[in-house]
PDB file of C-alpha atoms in Angstrom:
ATOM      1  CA  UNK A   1      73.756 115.213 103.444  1.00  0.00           C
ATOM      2  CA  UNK A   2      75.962 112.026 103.536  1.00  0.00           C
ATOM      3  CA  UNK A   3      73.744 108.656 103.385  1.00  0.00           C
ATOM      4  CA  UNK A   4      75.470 105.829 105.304  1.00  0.00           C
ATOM      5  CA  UNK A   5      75.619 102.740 103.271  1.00  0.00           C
ATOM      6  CA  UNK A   6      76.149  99.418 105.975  1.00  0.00           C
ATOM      7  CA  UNK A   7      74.140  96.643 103.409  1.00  0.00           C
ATOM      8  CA  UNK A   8      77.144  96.715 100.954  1.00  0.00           C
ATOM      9  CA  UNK A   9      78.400  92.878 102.040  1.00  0.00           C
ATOM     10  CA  UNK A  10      81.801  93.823 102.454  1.00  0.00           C
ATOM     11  CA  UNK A  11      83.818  92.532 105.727  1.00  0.00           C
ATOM     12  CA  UNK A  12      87.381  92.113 105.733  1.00  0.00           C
ATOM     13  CA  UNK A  13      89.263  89.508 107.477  1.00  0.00           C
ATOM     14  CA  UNK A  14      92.708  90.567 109.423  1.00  0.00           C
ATOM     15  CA  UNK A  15      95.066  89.172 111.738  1.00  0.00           C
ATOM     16  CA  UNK A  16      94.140  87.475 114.931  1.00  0.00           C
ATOM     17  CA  UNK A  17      92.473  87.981 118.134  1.00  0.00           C
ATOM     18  CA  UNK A  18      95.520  87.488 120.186  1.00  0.00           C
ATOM     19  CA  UNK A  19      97.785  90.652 117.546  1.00  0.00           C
ATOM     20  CA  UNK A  20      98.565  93.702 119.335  1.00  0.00           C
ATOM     21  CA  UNK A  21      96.410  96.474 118.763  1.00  0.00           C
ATOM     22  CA  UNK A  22      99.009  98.484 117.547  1.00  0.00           C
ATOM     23  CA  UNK A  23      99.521  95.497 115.071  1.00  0.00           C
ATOM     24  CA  UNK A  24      95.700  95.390 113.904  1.00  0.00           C
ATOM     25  CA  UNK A  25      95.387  98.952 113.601  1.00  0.00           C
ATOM     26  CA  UNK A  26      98.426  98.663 111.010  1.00  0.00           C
ATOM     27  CA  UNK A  27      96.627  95.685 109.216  1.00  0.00           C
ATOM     28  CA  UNK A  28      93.711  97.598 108.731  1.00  0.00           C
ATOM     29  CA  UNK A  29      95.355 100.694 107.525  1.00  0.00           C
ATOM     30  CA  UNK A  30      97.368  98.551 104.841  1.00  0.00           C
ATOM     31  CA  UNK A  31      94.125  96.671 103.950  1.00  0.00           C
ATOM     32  CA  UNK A  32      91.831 100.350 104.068  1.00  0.00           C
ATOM     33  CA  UNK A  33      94.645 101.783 101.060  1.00  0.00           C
ATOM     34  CA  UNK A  34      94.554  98.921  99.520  1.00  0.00           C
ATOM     35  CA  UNK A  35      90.382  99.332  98.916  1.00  0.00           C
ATOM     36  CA  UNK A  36      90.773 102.919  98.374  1.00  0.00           C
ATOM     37  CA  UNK A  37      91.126 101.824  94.053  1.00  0.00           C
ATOM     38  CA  UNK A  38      88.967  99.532  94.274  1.00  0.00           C
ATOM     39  CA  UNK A  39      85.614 100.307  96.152  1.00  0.00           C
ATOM     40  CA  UNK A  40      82.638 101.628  94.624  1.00  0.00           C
ATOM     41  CA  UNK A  41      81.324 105.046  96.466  1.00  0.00           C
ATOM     42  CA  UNK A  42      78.360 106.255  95.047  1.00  0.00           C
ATOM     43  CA  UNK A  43      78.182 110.498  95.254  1.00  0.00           C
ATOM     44  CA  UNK A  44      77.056 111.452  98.641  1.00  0.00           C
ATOM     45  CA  UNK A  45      77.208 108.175 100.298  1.00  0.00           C
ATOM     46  CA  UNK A  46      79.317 106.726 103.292  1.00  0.00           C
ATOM     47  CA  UNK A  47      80.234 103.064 102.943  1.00  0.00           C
ATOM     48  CA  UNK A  48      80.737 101.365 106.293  1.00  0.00           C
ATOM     49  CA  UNK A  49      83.415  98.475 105.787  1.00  0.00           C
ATOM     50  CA  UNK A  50      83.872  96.055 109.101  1.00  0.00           C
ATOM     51  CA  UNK A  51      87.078  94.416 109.907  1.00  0.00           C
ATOM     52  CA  UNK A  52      87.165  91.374 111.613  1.00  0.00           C
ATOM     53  CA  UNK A  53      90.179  89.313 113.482  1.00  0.00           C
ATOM     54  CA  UNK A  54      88.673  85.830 112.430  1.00  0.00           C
ATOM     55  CA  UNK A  55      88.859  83.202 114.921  1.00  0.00           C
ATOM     56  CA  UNK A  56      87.560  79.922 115.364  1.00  0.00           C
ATOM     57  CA  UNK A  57      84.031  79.904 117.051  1.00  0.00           C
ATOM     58  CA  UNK A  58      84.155  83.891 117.444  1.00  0.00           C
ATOM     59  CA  UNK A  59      85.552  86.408 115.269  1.00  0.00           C
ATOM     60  CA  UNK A  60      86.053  89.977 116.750  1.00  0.00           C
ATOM     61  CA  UNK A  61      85.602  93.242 115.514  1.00  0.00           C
ATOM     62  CA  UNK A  62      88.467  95.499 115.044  1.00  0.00           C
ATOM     63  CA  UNK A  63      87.145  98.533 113.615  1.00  0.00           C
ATOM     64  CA  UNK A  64      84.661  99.453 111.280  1.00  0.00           C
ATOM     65  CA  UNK A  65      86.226 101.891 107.923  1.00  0.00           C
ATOM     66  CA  UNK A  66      84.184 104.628 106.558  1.00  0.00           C
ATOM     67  CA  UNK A  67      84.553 105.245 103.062  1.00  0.00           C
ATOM     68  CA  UNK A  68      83.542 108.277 101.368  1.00  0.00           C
ATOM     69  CA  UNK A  69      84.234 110.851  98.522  1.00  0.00           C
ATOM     70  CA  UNK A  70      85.803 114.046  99.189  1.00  0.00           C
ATOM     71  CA  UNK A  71      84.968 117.556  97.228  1.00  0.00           C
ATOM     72  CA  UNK A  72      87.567 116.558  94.494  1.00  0.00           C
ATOM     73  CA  UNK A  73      85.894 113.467  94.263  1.00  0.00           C
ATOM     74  CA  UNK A  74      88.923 111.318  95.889  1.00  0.00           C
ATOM     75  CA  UNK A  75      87.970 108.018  97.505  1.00  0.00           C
ATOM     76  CA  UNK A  76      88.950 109.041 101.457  1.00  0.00           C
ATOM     77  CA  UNK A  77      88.902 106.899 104.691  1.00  0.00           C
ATOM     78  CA  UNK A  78      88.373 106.728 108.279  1.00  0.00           C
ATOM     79  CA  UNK A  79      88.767 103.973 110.790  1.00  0.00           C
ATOM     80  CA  UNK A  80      86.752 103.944 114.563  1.00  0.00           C
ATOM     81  CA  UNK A  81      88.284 101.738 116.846  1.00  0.00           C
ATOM     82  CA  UNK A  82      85.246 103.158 118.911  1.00  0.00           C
ATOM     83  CA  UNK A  83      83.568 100.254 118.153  1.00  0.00           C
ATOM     84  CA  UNK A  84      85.498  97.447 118.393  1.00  0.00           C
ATOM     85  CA  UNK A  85      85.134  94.336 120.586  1.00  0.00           C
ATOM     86  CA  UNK A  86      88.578  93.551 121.302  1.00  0.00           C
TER      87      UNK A  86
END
């Protein structure tokens, strides 16, 4: 069974509020591969990862990535837009 892990402290910080959506989707796939070498997934664990369009006063969420470990062991993502408040 996968544990989900939100309490990591990682948020990332892309584009703007007023970017297409097609736009921030790209940002966040460009920032998501960039993480993939660099995040720490512990066995069996999900990490949840927001990303925010900062703003003054308000920031909004984009979509929040989900990063796991496949059965080779390979650092994998998924983004859900389901979520967002844009």
């Amino acid at each position: 069974m996968k544990k989900e892990n939100i309490q990591n402290g990682i948020a990332i910080q892309s584009g703007k509020t007023t970017d297409s959506m097609e736009k921030l989707t790209k940002l966040c796939e460009q920032e998501a591969e960039k993480m993939l070498s660099t995040i720490e997934i512990p066995e069996n664990e999900i990490v949840s990862v927001p990303f925010w369009a900062p703003e003054p006063g308000f920031p909004e969420l984009i979509c929040v990535g989900k990063f796991k470990r496949n059965e080779s062991g390979k650092v994998i993502y998924e983004l859900d837009f389901s979520e967002s408040t844009l």
